[in-house]
XYZ file of C-alpha atoms in Angstrom:
227
model
C -48.026 119.375 -16.021
C -51.677 120.340 -15.868
C -54.533 120.188 -18.364
C -57.481 122.532 -18.770
C -60.513 120.941 -20.443
C -63.558 122.828 -21.668
C -66.739 121.205 -23.030
C -69.696 123.046 -24.545
C -72.097 120.345 -25.718
C -75.615 120.868 -24.396
C -76.074 117.093 -24.120
C -75.666 115.422 -20.750
C -75.414 111.988 -22.402
C -74.282 110.841 -25.832
C -72.126 113.848 -26.720
C -69.841 113.009 -29.642
C -67.551 115.975 -29.044
C -67.144 114.851 -25.445
C -66.396 111.269 -26.554
C -63.609 112.446 -28.860
C -62.221 114.681 -26.130
C -62.278 111.684 -23.783
C -59.940 109.842 -26.167
C -57.489 112.730 -26.031
C -57.722 113.001 -22.256
C -57.079 109.256 -21.866
C -53.778 109.621 -23.709
C -52.893 112.547 -21.471
C -53.721 110.603 -18.305
C -51.810 107.534 -19.490
C -48.724 109.665 -20.018
C -49.013 111.875 -16.918
C -51.385 110.059 -14.537
C -50.746 112.434 -11.632
C -51.494 115.517 -13.715
C -54.344 117.702 -12.414
C -57.208 118.376 -14.843
C -59.275 121.544 -14.466
C -62.709 121.271 -16.061
C -65.318 123.750 -17.197
C -68.543 122.591 -18.869
C -70.198 125.527 -20.562
C -73.078 123.529 -22.025
C -74.297 122.158 -18.715
C -73.201 125.111 -16.565
C -73.439 128.176 -18.839
C -71.864 131.491 -18.006
C -74.293 134.361 -17.371
C -75.234 135.933 -20.691
C -74.904 139.459 -19.274
C -71.460 138.936 -17.737
C -69.534 140.173 -20.772
C -71.452 143.466 -20.872
C -70.898 143.856 -17.140
C -67.158 143.330 -17.461
C -66.864 145.724 -20.415
C -68.775 148.527 -18.708
C -66.904 147.926 -15.462
C -63.566 148.513 -17.180
C -64.773 151.993 -18.173
C -66.159 152.760 -14.710
C -64.102 154.044 -11.759
C -63.606 151.250 -9.258
C -65.504 152.994 -6.476
C -68.543 153.444 -8.725
C -68.839 149.892 -10.030
C -72.056 148.045 -9.339
C -72.106 144.643 -7.621
C -72.941 142.970 -10.955
C -69.994 144.695 -12.629
C -67.641 143.534 -9.891
C -69.019 140.017 -10.164
C -68.432 140.036 -13.929
C -64.823 141.131 -13.487
C -64.277 138.469 -10.830
C -65.712 135.813 -13.139
C -63.470 136.905 -16.023
C -60.480 136.781 -13.678
C -61.414 133.256 -12.565
C -61.654 132.077 -16.176
C -58.225 133.467 -17.001
C -56.780 132.029 -13.774
C -57.846 128.608 -15.092
C -56.076 129.258 -18.383
C -52.969 130.656 -16.703
C -52.658 127.629 -14.443
C -52.636 125.081 -17.266
C -49.807 123.734 -19.398
C -52.103 122.380 -22.107
C -55.685 122.794 -23.259
C -58.517 120.667 -24.630
C -61.587 122.378 -26.087
C -64.625 120.346 -27.233
C -67.004 122.654 -29.081
C -69.708 121.286 -31.432
C -71.193 123.223 -34.338
C -74.701 124.524 -33.633
C -76.920 126.055 -36.323
C -73.929 126.519 -38.649
C -72.108 128.700 -36.103
C -70.159 128.733 -32.874
C -71.879 127.685 -29.662
C -73.319 130.689 -27.828
C -71.794 129.304 -24.638
C -68.304 129.273 -26.107
C -68.721 132.729 -27.656
C -69.752 134.144 -24.266
C -66.710 132.458 -22.729
C -64.296 133.928 -25.282
C -65.803 137.403 -24.982
C -65.510 137.332 -21.201
C -61.934 136.046 -21.234
C -61.012 138.902 -23.576
C -61.950 141.479 -20.925
C -59.163 140.387 -18.579
C -55.970 142.488 -18.954
C -53.839 139.331 -19.060
C -55.442 138.415 -22.397
C -54.989 141.802 -24.068
C -53.891 141.600 -27.701
C -50.894 143.913 -27.220
C -49.101 141.673 -24.695
C -47.946 138.064 -24.485
C -51.036 136.368 -23.095
C -51.074 133.651 -20.441
C -51.823 131.052 -23.147
C -49.137 132.066 -25.634
C -47.034 129.199 -26.958
C -48.870 126.461 -25.084
C -50.314 123.395 -26.863
C -54.035 122.835 -27.374
C -56.489 120.596 -29.180
C -59.836 121.791 -30.487
C -62.448 119.080 -31.024
C -65.412 120.092 -33.143
C -68.222 117.958 -34.570
C -70.813 118.637 -37.236
C -74.143 116.962 -37.876
C -73.789 117.434 -41.638
C -70.817 117.792 -43.929
C -69.611 121.183 -45.118
C -66.334 120.143 -46.737
C -65.225 121.409 -50.179
C -67.374 119.938 -52.930
C -70.391 119.214 -50.723
C -73.754 120.925 -51.373
C -73.363 123.026 -48.200
C -69.712 123.860 -48.575
C -68.904 126.934 -46.515
C -71.849 126.594 -44.140
C -69.527 125.882 -41.195
C -69.138 129.385 -39.791
C -67.553 128.235 -36.540
C -64.306 126.352 -37.117
C -62.415 129.145 -38.879
C -63.461 131.619 -36.178
C -62.349 129.274 -33.396
C -59.000 128.759 -35.140
C -58.604 132.521 -35.354
C -59.260 132.966 -31.631
C -57.270 130.021 -30.310
C -54.322 130.007 -32.700
C -53.969 133.653 -33.714
C -55.361 135.666 -30.796
C -54.534 133.363 -27.884
C -51.394 132.146 -29.700
C -51.914 128.490 -28.848
C -50.043 125.713 -30.649
C -53.280 124.269 -32.009
C -54.403 120.915 -33.428
C -57.980 120.530 -34.678
C -59.915 117.256 -34.640
C -63.130 117.295 -36.674
C -65.856 114.726 -37.173
C -68.629 115.341 -39.714
C -71.916 113.556 -40.437
C -72.762 112.853 -36.804
C -76.477 112.973 -37.705
C -76.145 109.956 -39.991
C -78.245 107.280 -38.333
C -80.354 109.964 -36.697
C -81.681 111.866 -39.706
C -83.119 109.428 -42.308
C -82.276 111.891 -45.094
C -78.606 111.114 -44.472
C -78.865 107.308 -44.498
C -77.185 107.124 -47.909
C -73.976 108.410 -46.331
C -73.700 105.657 -43.714
C -70.487 104.126 -45.097
C -68.813 107.511 -45.448
C -69.871 108.512 -41.945
C -68.334 105.342 -40.528
C -65.021 106.066 -42.258
C -65.133 109.632 -40.941
C -65.796 108.345 -37.413
C -62.800 106.024 -37.527
C -60.557 108.727 -38.966
C -61.647 111.222 -36.298
C -61.003 108.774 -33.466
C -57.551 107.953 -34.884
C -56.840 111.657 -35.214
C -57.936 112.201 -31.609
C -55.499 109.529 -30.454
C -52.661 111.123 -32.395
C -53.556 114.584 -31.102
C -53.595 113.259 -27.541
C -50.056 111.943 -27.910
C -48.911 115.160 -29.578
C -50.472 117.256 -26.817
C -48.363 115.494 -24.201
C -45.175 115.812 -26.258
C -45.699 119.523 -26.868
C -46.626 120.226 -23.254
C -43.462 118.519 -22.032
C -41.349 120.459 -24.501
C -42.930 123.801 -23.545
C -42.569 122.965 -19.845
C -38.858 122.269 -20.315
C -38.403 125.493 -22.259
C -40.206 127.469 -19.577
C -38.017 125.914 -16.902
C -34.961 126.932 -18.905
C -36.160 130.525 -19.075
C -36.566 130.824 -15.291
C -33.765 132.610 -13.449
C -31.569 130.450 -11.235
């Protein structure tokens, strides 16, 4: 089995989303130590911001009239989908930025969508495979909080990963990561600690579940192959 892992934190050190994803990956490696892991770090190695436009315009341009930048955009989209197609399970670590989805992850999703293998009218290369989405939030936007509903990212990512890409998705969330950083949030220190522990326990459980689901899907796929 193989794992595809994507990170989008802009931090090179101290990333909480990356730390939670590390917990999940450790469970994967403990269970399948020889499994290859393909990595893509969008925060530290962003995709070109104009690649999506290039791929979209290229698809409407006859092949012999495509510009070098259009061809490069199509090649990049194909590479991204090759990475998805080659994996049996997925791990996405995408923090909330400015109440919305990371621009790096949005660019990634848009570019992936230009590849014919991810068209919405066919069974995509990710369909039915297991995945975990890790997302972290500096504040707390849960029901009953003063900023309830200000998280405009998680629901969108669920829609893409679970409904459009048809992944068997678990979501691990940790809120209040700015407690201890922003003095205005000091009063929530005890709650933030409980949330941290819960998120790490959830990451461990999701790591075990990811392995179980990947094995099950791999066995089903093997059973569907002609003999």
